[in-house]
CSV table of C-alpha atoms in Angstrom, one decimal:
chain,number,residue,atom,x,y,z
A,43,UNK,CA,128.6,80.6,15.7
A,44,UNK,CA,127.0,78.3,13.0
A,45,UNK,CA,123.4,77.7,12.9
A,46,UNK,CA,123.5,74.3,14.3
A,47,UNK,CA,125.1,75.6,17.6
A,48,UNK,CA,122.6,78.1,17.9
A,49,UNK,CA,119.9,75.4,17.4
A,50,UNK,CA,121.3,73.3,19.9
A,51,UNK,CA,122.1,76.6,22.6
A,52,UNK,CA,118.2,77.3,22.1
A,53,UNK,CA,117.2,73.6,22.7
A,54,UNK,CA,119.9,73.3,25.6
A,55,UNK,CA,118.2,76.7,27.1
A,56,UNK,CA,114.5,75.6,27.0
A,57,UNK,CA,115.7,72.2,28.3
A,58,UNK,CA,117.9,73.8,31.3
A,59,UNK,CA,115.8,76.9,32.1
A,60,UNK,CA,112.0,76.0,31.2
A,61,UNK,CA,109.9,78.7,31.6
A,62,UNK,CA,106.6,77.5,31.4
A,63,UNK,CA,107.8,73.9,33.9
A,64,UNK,CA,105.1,74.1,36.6
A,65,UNK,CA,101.5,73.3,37.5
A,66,UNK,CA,99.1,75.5,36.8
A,67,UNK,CA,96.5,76.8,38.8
A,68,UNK,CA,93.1,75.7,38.1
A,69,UNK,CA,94.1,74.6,34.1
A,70,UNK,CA,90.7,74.5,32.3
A,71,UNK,CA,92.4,71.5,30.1
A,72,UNK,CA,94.5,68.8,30.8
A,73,UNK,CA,96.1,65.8,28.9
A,74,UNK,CA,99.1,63.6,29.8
A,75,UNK,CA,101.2,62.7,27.1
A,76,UNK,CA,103.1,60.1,27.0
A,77,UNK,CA,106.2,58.0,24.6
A,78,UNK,CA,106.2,54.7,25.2
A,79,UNK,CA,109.1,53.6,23.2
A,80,UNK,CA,111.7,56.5,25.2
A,81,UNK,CA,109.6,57.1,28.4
A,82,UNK,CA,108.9,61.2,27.5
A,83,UNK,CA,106.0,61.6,29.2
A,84,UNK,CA,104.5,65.5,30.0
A,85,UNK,CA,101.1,66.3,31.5
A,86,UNK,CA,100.0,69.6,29.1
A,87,UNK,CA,97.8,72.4,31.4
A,88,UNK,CA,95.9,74.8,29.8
A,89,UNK,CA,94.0,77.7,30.4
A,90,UNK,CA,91.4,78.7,27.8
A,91,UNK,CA,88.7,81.5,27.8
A,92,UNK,CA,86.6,82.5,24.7
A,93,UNK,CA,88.7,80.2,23.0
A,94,UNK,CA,92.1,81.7,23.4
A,95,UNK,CA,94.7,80.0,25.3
A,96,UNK,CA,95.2,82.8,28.2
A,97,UNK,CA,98.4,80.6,29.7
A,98,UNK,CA,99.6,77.1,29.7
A,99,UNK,CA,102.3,74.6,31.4
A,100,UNK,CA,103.8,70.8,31.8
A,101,UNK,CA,105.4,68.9,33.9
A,102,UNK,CA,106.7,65.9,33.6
A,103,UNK,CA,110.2,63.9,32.6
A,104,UNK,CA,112.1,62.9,30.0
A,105,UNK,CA,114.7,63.6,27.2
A,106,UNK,CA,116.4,67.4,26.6
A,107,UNK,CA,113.8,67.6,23.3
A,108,UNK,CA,110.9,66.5,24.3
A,109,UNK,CA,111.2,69.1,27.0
A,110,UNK,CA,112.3,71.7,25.3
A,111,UNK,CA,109.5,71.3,22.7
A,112,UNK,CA,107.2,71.2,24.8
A,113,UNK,CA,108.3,74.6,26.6
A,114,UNK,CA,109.0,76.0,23.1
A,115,UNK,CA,105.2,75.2,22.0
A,116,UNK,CA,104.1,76.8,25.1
A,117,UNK,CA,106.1,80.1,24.1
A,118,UNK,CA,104.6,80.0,21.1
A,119,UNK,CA,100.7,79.4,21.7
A,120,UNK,CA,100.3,81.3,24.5
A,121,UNK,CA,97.9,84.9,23.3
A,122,UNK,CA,96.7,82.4,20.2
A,123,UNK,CA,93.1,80.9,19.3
A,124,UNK,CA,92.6,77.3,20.0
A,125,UNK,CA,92.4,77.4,15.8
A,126,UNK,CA,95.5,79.3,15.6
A,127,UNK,CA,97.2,77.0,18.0
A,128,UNK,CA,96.4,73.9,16.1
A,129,UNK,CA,97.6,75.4,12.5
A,130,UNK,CA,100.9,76.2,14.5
A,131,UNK,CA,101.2,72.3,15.6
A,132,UNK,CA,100.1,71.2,12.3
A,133,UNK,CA,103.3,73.5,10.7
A,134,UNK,CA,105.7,72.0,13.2
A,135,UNK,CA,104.3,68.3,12.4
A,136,UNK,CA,104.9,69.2,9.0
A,137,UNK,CA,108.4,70.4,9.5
A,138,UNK,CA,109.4,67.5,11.3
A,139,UNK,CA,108.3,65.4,8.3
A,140,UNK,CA,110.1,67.2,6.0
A,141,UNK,CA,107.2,68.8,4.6
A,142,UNK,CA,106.8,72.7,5.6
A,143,UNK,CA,107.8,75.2,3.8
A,144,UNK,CA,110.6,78.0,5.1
A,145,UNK,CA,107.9,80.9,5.2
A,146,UNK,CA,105.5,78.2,7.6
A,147,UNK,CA,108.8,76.9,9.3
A,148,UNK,CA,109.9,81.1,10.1
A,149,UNK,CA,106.3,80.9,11.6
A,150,UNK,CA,107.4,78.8,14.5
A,151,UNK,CA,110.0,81.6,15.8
A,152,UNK,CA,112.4,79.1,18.3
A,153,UNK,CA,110.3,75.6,17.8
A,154,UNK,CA,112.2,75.8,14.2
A,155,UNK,CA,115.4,75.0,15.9
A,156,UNK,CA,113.7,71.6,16.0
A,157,UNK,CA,113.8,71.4,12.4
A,158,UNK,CA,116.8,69.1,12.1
A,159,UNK,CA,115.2,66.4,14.3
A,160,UNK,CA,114.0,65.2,11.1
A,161,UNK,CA,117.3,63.4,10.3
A,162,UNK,CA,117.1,61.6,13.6
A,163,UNK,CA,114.3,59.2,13.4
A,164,UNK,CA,114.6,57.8,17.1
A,165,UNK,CA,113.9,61.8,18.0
A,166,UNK,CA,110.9,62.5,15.8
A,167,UNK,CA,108.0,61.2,18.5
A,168,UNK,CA,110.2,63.1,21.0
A,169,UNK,CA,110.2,66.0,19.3
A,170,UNK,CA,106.1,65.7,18.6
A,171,UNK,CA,105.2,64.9,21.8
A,172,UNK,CA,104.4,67.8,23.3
A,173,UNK,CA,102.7,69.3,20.3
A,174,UNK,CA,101.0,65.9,20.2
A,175,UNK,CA,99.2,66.1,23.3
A,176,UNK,CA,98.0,69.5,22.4
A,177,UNK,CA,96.4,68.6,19.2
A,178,UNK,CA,94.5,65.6,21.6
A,179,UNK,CA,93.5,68.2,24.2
A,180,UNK,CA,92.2,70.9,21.9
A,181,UNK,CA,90.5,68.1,19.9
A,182,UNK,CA,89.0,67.1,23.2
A,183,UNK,CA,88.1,70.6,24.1
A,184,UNK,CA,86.5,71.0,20.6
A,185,UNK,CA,84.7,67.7,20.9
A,186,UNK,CA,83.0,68.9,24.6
A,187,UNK,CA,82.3,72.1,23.5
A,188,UNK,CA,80.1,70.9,20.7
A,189,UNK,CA,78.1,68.5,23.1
């Protein structure tokens, strides 16, 4: 099996079978994220105590990556620091630029089989939106917490 197969059997899986699909009971942030040019749109649930995102979810509609990213960023942020969690999404907005490095791009265990959505401009915002939203709802989160 090449490496593009496997990239596209890992997107296909998170698409088909997302784990992390659902609404969350009693989220302590939310955000609805939305693509206006495709019609993605995901509303991101999180749980966070002491500043550590303890679980997450979405739910929403739209294309195969812009789901799958989305359940892929949950996989990964889940256990991390709010800070931690925002250094991930700022690797994967790097990678989808062009712009990370392989060590930062190994970082983002199966988010990195988004790597080649990079060629595809018209799939770049779908692709970001999920990680997107996060970086708005942790901003959010940061901004309320220092009121």
């Amino acid at each position: 099996m090449d490496i593009k197969q496997m990239y596209r059997e890992i997107v296909n899986d998170h698409n088909l079978h997302p784990y992390h699909k659902h609404d969350l009971i009693s989220p302590s942030v939310k955000l609805r994220g939305v693509n206006p040019s495709c019609g993605d749109d995901i509303n991101l649930q999180l749980k966070i105590e002491n500043g550590v995102i303890v679980d997450g979810s979405y739910n929403g509609s739209g294309c195969a990556i812009s789901q799958a990213s989305a359940d892929m960023m949950l996989d990964l942020i889940i256990g991390q620091t709010e800070e931690e969690a925002k250094r991930l999404g700022d690797i994967f907005m790097r990678m989808i630029k062009g712009q990370a490095t392989p060590e930062e791009i190994e970082e983002l265990d199966e988010a990195a089989a988004l790597e080649n959505v990079s060629h595809m401009p018209a799939r770049v915002k779908c692709a970001q939106l999920g990680w997107r939203t996060l970086g708005e709802v942790l901003e959010s989160e940061e901004n309320s917490s220092a009121e």
